[in-house]
Short mmCIF file of C-alpha atoms in Angstrom, two decimals:
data_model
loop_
_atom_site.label_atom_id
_atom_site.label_comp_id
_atom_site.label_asym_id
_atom_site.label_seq_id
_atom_site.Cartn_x
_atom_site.Cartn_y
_atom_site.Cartn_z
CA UNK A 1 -74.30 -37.50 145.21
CA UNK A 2 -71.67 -35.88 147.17
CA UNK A 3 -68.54 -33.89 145.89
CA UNK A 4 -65.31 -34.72 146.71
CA UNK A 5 -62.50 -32.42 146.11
CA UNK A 6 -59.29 -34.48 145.40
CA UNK A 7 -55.65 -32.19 146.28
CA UNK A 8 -53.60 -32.12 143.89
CA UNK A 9 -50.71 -34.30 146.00
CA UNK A 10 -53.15 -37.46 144.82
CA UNK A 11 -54.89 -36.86 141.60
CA UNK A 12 -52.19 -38.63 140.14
CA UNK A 13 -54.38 -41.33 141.61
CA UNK A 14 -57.40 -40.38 140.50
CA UNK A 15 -56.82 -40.25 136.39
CA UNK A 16 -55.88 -36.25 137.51
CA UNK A 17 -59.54 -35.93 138.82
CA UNK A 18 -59.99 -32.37 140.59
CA UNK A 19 -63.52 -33.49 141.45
CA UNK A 20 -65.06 -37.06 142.16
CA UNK A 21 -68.93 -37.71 142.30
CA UNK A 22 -69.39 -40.31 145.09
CA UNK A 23 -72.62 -42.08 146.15
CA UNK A 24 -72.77 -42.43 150.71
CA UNK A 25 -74.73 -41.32 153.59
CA UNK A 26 -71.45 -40.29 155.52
CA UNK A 27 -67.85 -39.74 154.87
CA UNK A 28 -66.88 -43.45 155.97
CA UNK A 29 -69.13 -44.80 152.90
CA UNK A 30 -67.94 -41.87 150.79
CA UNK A 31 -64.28 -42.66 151.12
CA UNK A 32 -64.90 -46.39 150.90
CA UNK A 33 -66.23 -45.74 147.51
CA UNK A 34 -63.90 -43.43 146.46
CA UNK A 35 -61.38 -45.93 147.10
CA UNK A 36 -63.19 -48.67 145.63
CA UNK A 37 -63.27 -46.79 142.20
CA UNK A 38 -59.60 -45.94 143.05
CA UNK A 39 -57.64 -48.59 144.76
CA UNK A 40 -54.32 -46.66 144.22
CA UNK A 41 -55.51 -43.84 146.59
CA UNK A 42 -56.56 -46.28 149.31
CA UNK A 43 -53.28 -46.58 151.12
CA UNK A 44 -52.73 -42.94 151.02
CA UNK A 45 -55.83 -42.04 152.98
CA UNK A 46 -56.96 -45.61 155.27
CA UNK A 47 -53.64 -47.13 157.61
CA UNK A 48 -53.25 -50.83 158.03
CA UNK A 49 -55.89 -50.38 160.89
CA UNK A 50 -58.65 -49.09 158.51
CA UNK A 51 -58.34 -45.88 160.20
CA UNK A 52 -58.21 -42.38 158.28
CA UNK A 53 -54.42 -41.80 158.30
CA UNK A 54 -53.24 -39.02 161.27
CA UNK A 55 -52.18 -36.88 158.01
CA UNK A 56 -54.92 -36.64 156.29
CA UNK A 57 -57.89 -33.92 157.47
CA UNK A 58 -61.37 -34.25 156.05
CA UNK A 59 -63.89 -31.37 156.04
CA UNK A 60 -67.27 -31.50 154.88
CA UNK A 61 -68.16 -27.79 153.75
CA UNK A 62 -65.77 -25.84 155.84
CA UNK A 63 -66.21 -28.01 158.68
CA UNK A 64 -63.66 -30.60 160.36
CA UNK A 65 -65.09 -33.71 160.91
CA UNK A 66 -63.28 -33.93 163.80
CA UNK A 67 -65.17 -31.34 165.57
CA UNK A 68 -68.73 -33.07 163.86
CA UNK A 69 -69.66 -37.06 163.84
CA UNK A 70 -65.84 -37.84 162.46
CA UNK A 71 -65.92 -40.85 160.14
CA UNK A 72 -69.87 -41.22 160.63
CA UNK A 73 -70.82 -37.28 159.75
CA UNK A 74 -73.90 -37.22 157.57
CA UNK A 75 -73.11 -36.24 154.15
CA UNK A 76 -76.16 -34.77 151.79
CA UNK A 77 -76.14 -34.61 147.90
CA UNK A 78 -74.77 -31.04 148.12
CA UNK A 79 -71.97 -31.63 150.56
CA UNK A 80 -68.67 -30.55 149.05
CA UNK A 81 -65.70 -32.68 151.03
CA UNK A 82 -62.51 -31.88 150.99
CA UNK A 83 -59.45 -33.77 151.64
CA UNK A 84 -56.53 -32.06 152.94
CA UNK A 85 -53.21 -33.94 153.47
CA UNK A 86 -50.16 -32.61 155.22
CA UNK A 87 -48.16 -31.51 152.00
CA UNK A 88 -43.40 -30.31 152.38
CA UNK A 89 -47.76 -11.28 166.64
CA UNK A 90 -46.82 -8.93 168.09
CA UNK A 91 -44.82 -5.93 167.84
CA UNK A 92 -42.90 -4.21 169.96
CA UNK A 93 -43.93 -0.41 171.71
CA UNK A 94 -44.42 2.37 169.10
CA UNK A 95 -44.00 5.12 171.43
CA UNK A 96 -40.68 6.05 170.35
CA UNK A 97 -41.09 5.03 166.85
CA UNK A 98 -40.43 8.14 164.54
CA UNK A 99 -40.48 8.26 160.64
CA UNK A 100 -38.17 10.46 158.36
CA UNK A 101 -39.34 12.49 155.57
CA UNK A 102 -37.99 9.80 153.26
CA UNK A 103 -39.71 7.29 155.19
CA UNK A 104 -43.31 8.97 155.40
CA UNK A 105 -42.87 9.12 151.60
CA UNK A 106 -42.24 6.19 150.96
CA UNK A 107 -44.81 4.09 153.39
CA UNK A 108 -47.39 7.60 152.10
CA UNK A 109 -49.73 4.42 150.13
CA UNK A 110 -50.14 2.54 153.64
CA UNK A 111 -50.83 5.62 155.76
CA UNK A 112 -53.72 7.05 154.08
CA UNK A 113 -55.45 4.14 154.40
CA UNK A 114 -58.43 4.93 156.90
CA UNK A 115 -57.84 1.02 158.38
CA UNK A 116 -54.58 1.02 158.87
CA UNK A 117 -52.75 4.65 159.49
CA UNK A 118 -49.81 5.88 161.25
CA UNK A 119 -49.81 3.41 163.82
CA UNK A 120 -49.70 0.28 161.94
CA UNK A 121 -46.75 1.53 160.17
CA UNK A 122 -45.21 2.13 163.62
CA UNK A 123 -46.14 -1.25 164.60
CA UNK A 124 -44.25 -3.00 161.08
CA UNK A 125 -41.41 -0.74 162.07
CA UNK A 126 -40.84 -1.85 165.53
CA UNK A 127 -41.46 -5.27 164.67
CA UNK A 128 -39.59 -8.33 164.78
CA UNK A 129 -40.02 -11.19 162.05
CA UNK A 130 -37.93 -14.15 161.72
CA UNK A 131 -38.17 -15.76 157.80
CA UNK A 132 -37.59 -18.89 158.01
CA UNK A 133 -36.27 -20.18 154.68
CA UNK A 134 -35.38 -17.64 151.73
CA UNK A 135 -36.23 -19.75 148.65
CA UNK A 136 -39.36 -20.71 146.68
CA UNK A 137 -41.98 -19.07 149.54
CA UNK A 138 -38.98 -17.05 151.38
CA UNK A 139 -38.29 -14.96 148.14
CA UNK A 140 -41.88 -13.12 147.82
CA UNK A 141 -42.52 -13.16 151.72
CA UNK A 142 -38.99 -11.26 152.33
CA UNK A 143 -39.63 -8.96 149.53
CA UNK A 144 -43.05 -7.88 150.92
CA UNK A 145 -42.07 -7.26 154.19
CA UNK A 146 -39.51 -5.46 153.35
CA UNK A 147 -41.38 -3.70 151.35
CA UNK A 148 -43.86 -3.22 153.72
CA UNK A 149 -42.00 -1.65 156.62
CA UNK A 150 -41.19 -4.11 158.67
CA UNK A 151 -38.47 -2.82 161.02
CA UNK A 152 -36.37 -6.01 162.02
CA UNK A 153 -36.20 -8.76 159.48
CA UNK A 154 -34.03 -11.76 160.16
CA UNK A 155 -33.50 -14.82 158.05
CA UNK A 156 -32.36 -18.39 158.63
CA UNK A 157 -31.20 -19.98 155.59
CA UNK A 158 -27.94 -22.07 154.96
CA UNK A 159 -28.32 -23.10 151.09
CA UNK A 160 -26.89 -21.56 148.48
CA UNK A 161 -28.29 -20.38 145.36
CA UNK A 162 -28.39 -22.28 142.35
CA UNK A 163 -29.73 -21.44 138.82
CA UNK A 164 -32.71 -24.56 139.62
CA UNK A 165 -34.21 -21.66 142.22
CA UNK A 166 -34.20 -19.18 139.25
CA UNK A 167 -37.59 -20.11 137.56
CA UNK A 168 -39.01 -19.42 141.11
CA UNK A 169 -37.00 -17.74 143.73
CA UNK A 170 -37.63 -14.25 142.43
CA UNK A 171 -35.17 -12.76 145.51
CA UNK A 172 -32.55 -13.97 143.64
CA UNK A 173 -31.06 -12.87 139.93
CA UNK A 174 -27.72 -14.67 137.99
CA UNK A 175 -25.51 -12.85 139.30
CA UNK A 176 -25.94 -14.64 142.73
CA UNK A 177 -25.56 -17.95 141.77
CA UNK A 178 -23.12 -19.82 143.83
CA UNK A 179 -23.54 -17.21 146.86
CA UNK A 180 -25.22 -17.76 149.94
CA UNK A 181 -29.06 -17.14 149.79
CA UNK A 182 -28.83 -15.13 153.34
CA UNK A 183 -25.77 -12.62 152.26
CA UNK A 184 -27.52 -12.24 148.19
CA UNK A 185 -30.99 -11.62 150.19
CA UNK A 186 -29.67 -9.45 152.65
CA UNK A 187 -28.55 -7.47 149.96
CA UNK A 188 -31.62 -7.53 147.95
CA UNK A 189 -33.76 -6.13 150.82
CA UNK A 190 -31.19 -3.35 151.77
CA UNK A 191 -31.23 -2.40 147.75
CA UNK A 192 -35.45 -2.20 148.60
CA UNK A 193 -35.65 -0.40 151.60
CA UNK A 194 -32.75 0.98 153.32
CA UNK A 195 -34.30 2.42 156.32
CA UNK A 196 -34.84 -1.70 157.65
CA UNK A 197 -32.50 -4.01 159.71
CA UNK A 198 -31.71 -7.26 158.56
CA UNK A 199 -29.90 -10.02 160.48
CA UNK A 200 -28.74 -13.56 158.76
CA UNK A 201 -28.20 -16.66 160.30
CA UNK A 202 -26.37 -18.77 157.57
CA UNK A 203 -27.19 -21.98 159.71
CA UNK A 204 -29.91 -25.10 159.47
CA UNK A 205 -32.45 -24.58 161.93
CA UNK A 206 -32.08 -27.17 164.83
CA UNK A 207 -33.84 -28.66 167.89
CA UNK A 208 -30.66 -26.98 169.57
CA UNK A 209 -30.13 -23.59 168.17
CA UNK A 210 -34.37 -23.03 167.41
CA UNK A 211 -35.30 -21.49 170.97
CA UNK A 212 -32.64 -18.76 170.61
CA UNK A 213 -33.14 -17.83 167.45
CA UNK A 214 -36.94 -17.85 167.92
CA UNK A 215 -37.02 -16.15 171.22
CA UNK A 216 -35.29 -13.07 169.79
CA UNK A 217 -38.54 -12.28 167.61
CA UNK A 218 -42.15 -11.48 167.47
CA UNK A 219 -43.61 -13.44 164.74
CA UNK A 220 -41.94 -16.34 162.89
CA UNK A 221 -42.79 -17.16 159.24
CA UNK A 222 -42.57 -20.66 158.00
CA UNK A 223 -40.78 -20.69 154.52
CA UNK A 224 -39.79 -24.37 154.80
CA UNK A 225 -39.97 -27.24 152.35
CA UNK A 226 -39.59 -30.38 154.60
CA UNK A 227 -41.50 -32.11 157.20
CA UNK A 228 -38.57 -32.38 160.68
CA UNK A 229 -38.15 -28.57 160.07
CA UNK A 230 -42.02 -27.83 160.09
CA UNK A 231 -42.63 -29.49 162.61
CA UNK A 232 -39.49 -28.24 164.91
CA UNK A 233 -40.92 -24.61 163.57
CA UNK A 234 -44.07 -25.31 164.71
CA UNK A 235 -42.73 -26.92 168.80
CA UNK A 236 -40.54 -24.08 169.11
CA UNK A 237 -43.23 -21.39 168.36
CA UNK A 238 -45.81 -23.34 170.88
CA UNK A 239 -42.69 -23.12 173.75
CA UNK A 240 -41.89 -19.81 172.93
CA UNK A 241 -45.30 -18.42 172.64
CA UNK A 242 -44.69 -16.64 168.96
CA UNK A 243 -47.21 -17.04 166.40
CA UNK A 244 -45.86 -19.23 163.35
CA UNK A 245 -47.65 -17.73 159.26
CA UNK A 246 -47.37 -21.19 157.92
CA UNK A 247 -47.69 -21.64 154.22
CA UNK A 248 -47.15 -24.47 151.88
CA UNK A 249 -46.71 -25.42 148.37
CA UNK A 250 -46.73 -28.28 145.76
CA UNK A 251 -46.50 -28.53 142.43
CA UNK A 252 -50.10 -26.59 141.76
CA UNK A 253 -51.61 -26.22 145.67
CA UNK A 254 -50.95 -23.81 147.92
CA UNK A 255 -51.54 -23.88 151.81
CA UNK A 256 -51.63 -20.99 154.23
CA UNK A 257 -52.98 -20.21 157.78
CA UNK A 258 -51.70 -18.94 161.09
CA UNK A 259 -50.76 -21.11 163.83
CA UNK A 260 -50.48 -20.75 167.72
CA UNK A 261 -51.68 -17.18 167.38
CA UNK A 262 -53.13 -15.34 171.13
CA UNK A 263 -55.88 -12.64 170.11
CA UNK A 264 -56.94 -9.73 171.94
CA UNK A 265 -59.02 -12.03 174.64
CA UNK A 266 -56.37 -14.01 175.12
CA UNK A 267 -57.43 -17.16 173.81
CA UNK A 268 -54.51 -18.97 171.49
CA UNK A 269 -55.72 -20.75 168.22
CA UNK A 270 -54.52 -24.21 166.82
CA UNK A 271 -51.21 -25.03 166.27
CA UNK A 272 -49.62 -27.26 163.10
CA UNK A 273 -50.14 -30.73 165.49
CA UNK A 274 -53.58 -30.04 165.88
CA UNK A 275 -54.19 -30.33 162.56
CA UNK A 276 -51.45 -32.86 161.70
CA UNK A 277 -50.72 -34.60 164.73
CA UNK A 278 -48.12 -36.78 162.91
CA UNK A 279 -46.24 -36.43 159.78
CA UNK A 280 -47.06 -38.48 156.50
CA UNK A 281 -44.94 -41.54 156.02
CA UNK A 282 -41.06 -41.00 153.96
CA UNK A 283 -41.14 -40.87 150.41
CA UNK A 284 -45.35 -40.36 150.22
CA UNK A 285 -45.62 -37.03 150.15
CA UNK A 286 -42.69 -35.54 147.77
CA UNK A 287 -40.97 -32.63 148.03
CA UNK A 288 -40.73 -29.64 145.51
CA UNK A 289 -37.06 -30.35 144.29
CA UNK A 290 -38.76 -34.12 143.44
CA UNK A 291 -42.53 -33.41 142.59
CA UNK A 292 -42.38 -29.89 140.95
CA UNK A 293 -43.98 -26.51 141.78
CA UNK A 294 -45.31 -24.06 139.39
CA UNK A 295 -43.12 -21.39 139.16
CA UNK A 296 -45.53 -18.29 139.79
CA UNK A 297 -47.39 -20.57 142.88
CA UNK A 298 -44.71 -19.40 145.23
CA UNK A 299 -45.07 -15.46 144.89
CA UNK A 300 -48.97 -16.51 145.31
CA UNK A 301 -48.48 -18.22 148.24
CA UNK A 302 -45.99 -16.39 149.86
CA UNK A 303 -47.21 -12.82 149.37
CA UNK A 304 -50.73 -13.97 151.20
CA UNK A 305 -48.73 -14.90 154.15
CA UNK A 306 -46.87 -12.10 154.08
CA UNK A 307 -50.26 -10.61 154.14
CA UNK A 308 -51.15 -12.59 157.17
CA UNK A 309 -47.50 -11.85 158.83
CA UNK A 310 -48.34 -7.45 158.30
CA UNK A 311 -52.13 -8.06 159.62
CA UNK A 312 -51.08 -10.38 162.84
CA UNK A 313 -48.28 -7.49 163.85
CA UNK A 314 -50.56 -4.71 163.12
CA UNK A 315 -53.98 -6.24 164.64
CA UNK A 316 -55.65 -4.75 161.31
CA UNK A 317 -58.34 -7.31 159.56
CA UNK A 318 -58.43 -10.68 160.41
CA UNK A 319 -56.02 -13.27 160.71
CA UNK A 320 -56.20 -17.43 159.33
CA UNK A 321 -56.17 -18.14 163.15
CA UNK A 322 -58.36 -20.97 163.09
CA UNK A 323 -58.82 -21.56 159.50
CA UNK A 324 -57.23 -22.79 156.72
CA UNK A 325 -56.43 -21.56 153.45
CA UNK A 326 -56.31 -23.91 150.31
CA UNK A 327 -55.34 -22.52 146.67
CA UNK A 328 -55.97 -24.89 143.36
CA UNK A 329 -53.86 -22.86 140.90
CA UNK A 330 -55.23 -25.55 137.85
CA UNK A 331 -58.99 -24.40 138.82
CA UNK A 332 -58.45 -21.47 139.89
CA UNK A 333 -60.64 -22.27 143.05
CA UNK A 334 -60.10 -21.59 146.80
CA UNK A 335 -61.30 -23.03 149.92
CA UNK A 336 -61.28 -21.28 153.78
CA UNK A 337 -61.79 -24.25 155.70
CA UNK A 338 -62.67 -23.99 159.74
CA UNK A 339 -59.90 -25.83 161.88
CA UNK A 340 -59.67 -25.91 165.86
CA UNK A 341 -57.97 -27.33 169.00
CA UNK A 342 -57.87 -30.73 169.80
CA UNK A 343 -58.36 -32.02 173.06
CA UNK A 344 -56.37 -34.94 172.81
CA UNK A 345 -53.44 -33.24 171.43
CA UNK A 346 -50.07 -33.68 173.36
CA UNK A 347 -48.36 -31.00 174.94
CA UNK A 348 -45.38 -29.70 173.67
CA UNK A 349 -42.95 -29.20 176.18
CA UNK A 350 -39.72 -29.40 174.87
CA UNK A 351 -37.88 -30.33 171.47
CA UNK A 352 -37.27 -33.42 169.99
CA UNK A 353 -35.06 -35.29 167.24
CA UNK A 354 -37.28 -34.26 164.57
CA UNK A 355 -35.61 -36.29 161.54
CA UNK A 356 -36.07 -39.44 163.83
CA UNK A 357 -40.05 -38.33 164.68
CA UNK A 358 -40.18 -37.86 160.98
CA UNK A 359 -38.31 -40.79 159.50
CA UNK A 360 -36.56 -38.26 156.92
CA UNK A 361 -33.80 -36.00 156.87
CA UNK A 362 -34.35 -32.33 157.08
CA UNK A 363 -31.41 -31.57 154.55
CA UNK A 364 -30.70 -34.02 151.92
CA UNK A 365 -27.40 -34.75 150.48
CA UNK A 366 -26.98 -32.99 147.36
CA UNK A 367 -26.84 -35.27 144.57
CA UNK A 368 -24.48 -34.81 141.24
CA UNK A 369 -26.53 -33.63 138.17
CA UNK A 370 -25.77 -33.84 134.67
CA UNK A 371 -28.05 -31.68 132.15
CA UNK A 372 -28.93 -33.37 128.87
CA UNK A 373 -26.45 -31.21 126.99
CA UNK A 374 -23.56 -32.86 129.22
CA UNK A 375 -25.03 -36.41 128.50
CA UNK A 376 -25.45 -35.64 124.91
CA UNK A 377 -21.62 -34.77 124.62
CA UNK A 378 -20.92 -37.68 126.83
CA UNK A 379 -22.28 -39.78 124.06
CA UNK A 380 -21.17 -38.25 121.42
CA UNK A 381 -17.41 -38.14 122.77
CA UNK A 382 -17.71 -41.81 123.62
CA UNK A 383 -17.39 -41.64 127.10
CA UNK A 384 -17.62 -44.71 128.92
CA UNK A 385 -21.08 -44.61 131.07
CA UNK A 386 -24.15 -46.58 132.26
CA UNK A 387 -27.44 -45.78 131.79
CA UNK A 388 -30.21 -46.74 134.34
CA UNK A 389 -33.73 -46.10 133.97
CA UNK A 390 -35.58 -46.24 137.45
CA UNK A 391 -39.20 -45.79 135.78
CA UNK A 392 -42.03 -48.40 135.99
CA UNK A 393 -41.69 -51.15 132.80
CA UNK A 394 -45.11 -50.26 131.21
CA UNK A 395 -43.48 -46.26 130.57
CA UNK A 396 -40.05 -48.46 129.28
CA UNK A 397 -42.37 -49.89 126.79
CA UNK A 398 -43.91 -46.51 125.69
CA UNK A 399 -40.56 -44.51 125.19
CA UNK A 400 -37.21 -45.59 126.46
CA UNK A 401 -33.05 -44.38 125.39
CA UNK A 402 -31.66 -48.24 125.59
CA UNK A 403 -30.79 -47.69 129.17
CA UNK A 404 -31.14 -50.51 131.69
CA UNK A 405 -34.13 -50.74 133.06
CA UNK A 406 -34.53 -51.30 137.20
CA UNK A 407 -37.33 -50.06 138.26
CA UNK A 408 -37.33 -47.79 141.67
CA UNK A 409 -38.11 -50.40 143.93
CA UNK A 410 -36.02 -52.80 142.70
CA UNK A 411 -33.03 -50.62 143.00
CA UNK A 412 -31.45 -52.00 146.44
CA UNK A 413 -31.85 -55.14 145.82
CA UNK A 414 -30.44 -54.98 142.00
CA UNK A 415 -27.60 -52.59 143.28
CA UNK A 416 -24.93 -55.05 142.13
CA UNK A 417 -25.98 -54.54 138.61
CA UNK A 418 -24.76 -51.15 138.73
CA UNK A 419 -21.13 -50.60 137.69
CA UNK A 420 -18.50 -48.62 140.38
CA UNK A 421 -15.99 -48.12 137.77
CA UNK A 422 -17.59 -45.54 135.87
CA UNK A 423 -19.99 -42.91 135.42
CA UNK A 424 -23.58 -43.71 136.01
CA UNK A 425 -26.52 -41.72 134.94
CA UNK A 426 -29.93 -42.42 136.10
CA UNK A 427 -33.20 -41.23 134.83
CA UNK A 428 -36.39 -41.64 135.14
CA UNK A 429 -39.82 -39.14 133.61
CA UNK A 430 -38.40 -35.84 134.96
CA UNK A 431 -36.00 -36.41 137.47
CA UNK A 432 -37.83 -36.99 140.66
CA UNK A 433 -37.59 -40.71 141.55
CA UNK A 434 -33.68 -41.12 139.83
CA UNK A 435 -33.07 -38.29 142.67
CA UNK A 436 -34.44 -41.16 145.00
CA UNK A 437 -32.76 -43.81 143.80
CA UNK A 438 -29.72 -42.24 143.90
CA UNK A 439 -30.18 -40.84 148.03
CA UNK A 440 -30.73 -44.80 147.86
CA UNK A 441 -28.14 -46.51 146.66
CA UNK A 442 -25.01 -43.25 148.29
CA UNK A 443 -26.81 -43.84 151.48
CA UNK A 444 -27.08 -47.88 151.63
CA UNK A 445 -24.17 -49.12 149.22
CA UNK A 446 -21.80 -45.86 149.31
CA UNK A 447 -21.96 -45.56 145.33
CA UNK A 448 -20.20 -42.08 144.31
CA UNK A 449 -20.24 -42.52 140.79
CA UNK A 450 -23.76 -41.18 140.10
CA UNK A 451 -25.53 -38.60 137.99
CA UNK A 452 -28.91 -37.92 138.25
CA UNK A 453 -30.33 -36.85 134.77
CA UNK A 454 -31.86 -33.44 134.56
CA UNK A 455 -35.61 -33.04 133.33
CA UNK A 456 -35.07 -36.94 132.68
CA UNK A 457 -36.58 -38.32 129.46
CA UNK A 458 -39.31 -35.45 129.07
CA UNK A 459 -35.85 -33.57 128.66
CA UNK A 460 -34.31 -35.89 126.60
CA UNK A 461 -36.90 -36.05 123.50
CA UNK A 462 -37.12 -32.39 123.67
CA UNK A 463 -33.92 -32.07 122.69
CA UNK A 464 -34.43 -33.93 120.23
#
C-alpha cells in the first residue's frame, strides 16, 4: 500500500487528509483510486481528457514521473508520492570592493566563517538583487538581505500597506499604514543597514516595463502572490538570462527552489514552465488574501530563499537548482523533490499578455470592506442594508445571521435579487468567496454598493 502525500491546497478534499493509503501497481491506478474514494479531488488533478492536469507534478520518492514511466511508473508498498500543484546569480567584480571599519564589524559573524570569508561578503556587496514584491514573502526576504550585505537592493512593489499585512508582513509596523510599501521598506532597510543602496520602483511589474527593470540586476527574487506575474517573472528571467529564487506560500505550505540558474559548467537548470508548463484554471487555486496563510509561514519561507538568493551570488553551498523544496507547516515535514528540463518545453522568446495566458488579472480591484464592529453598529443604528450569504445551503442550515442566502454560483444569475439602492454586505465562512462574488457581480453588472464582510461568520459569532 502506497503513500500518498495530499498538499495542503486540496485536503479540503480529502476530509483534511495529510496522508492517504492507496492500493495500485502504478501511479495511474493509484490516482484512480484516490479519486474513487474522493470524487471531489478528481477534477482538480484528471482534465476532461483523463489526462493528469499540466499543473499538477507527481513524484514518486523524489523522483518526477516525468523523467520515469509517467502515468505507468511502478509504485511498491513503500513508495511515498507526492502531489505538487502549482500554488499563487551572479555578482558583480569584487576587486574594488572595500569594507569600512563599521562595516567589517558589523558583517565580523559572516567573515569568520571558514566557508564563506571575505570574499563572499565582497560578492553580497557588489551584488545586484531585484525583490520582487515587498509583502507576505517580500518582508523577511528584504530584511535578510539587507541584513546580509547585499550591496544593491531594488524593489518593485506598487501596493500600499494596510493593517490586513500586519499579522504577516513583518517589514512593516502601524505607523506605515496607508504609505507605500516601497518608500516604508526603503526606509526600514536604510534604518538596518546604512552602508546598502536601495532603489524603488512604485510600479506593477509588466510584460512592457519587466526587461528593463530585470536587465539592470543579477539575481531576481520572486515575492509574488499571483499566477500572470509569476509567470511574466519567470519569461523575463529565461530572456534575460538572470536566475529567478522562487518561493511560494498558502495557507500552511510553503514552496521554494531556484529557477533558470547557469552553474560553474555552464549548464542552466529548469525554469518555472518546466515544471508548470501552464497555469491552473481561475478561481481553483486561491490566493492568500482569499484562502489564508499562516502568519509565521512567510518569514519561513522567505528567509530560506533569501538563503538561496546569498548562496547563488556567493557560489557557497548548494543551490535548489534542480530541486524542489516543499514545507508542511501542520506536520512539520519537508520534502526535496528532484525536478529537470523538459524536452518538449517551448521556448521563450519574448513576452506575452500574461493575464490573457492566465485567464486572471494580476491586480485585482480592491473591494470595500466592512469589519464586524461597523456591521454591528450598522444594525444597531438601523441602517438600511442587505445581507447576502454566498455560502453553500447545507453551512446555511448549520449557522446562519437571517441573511439571504445565494449561494456563490448562483450569484450572476440571481444578481437581480440584489438591491442598488443601498448598502449590501456579503458574507460567507471567512471572507474568501464573498470577496469573489463581489469581483463578480462590480465586474459583470457594475454593482458599487458592496461590502464584503470581514472574517465573515467565523467573525461574526465571535463577537458574540
Amino acid at each position: 500500500m502506497a503513500t500518498i502525500i495530499i498538499p495542503t491546497p486540496l485536503r479540503k478534499f480529502t476530509n483534511s487528509q495529510s496522508r492517504v493509503i492507496i492500493a495500485g501497481n502504478n501511479i495511474k491506478e493509484c490516482i484512480n483510486e484516490l479519486t474513487l474514494n474522493f470524487p471531489d479531488l478528481k477534477k482538480n488533478l484528471i482534465d476532461e481528457h483523463g489526462q493528469l492536469r499540466t499543473f499538477v507534478n507527481i513524484f514518486v520518492g523524489d523522483d518526477d514521473i516525468r523523467n520515469l514511466q509517467k502515468e505507468n511508473t511502478a509504485v511498491k508498498p513503500d513508495s511515498i508520492i507526492s502531489i505538487i500543484p502549482a500554488i499563487a546569480g551572479g555578482s558583480g567584480a569584487t576587486d574594488n570592493i572595500t569594507f569600512s571599519k563599521e562595516e567589517l564589524s558589523r558583517y565580523n559573524r559572516h567573515i569568520i566563517i571558514p566557508d564563506f570569508g571575505l570574499d563572499a561578503q565582497k560578492k553580497l556587496k557588489a551584488a545586484k538583487v531585484l525583490v520582487i514584491g515587498s509583502g507576505g514573502l517580500g518582508s523577511p526576504l528584504l530584511l535578510y538581505l539587507a541584513a546580509a550585505g547585499v550591496g544593491n537592493i531594488g524593489i518593485v512593489d506598487f501596493d500600499v500597506v494596510d493593517d490586513s499585512n500586519l499579522q504577516r508582513q513583518v517589514l512593516f509596523g502601524v505607523s506605515e499604514i496607508g504609505k507605500p510599501k516601497v518608500e516604508a521598506a526603503k526606509a526600514r532597510l536604510e534604518s538596518l543597514n546604512p552602508y546598502i543602496n536601495i532603489s524603488i520602483y512604485n510600479t506593477q511589474l509588466t510584460s512592457k516595463n519587466a526587461m528593463e527593470l530585470i536587465s539592470q540586476y543579477d539575481v531576481v527574487a520572486d515575492g509574488t502572490d499571483n499566477f500572470p506575474t509569476r509567470y511574466l517573472v519567470n519569461d523575463a528571467c529565461v530572456i534575460a538570462c538572470k536566475p529567478n529564487i522562487y518561493a511560494s506560500i498558502f495557507q500552511f505550505e510553503g514552496q521554494v527552489s531556484v529557477f533558470n540558474y547557469t552553474d560553474a559548467k555552464g549548464v542552466t537548470g529548469p525554469n518555472y514552465r518546466d515544471l508548470y508548463p501552464t497555469p491552473p484554471p481561475p478561481g481553483l487555486v486561491p490566493n492568500c488574501a482569499e484562502g489564508g496563510v499562516l502568519g509565521v509561514l512567510p518569514g519561513i519561507i522567505g528567509s530560506l530563499q533569501a538563503n538561496e538568493v546569498i548562496k547563488v551570488i556567493t557560489g557557497v553551498g548548494e543551490t535548489l537548482s534542480g530541486r524542489f523544496f516543499v514545507f508542511d507547516a501542520l506536520t512539520f515535514e519537508t520534502r526535496t523533490l528532484k525536478i529537470s528540463k523538459q524536452q518538449n518545453s517551448r521556448a521563450i522568446k519574448e513576452l506575452i499578455d500574461y493575464e490573457q495566458f492566465c485567464g486572471m488579472k494580476a491586480v485585482e480591484k480592491k473591494i470595500k470592506e466592512i469589519t464586524v464592529e461597523e456591521f454591528v453598529k450598522w444594525q444597531e443604528t438601523g441602517e438600511d442594508i442587505q445581507v447576502i450569504d454566498v455560502r453553500e445551503p447545507e453551512e446555511y442550515q448549520q449557522v446562519n445571521i437571517g441573511a439571504l442566502l445565494i449561494p456563490l454560483a448562483t450569484v450572476s444569475e440571481r444578481a437581480d435579487e440584489i438591491t442598488r439602492s443601498k448598502k449590501v454586505v456579503v458574507h460567507c465562512k471567512m471572507g474568501g468567496r464573498s470577496a469573489k462574488a463581489i469581483r463578480e457581480l462590480e465586474e459583470k453588472f457594475g454593482f458599487e454598493n458592496l461590502y464584503n464582510l470581514k472574517g465573515g461568520i467565523t467573525a461574526v459569532l465571535q463577537e458574540r
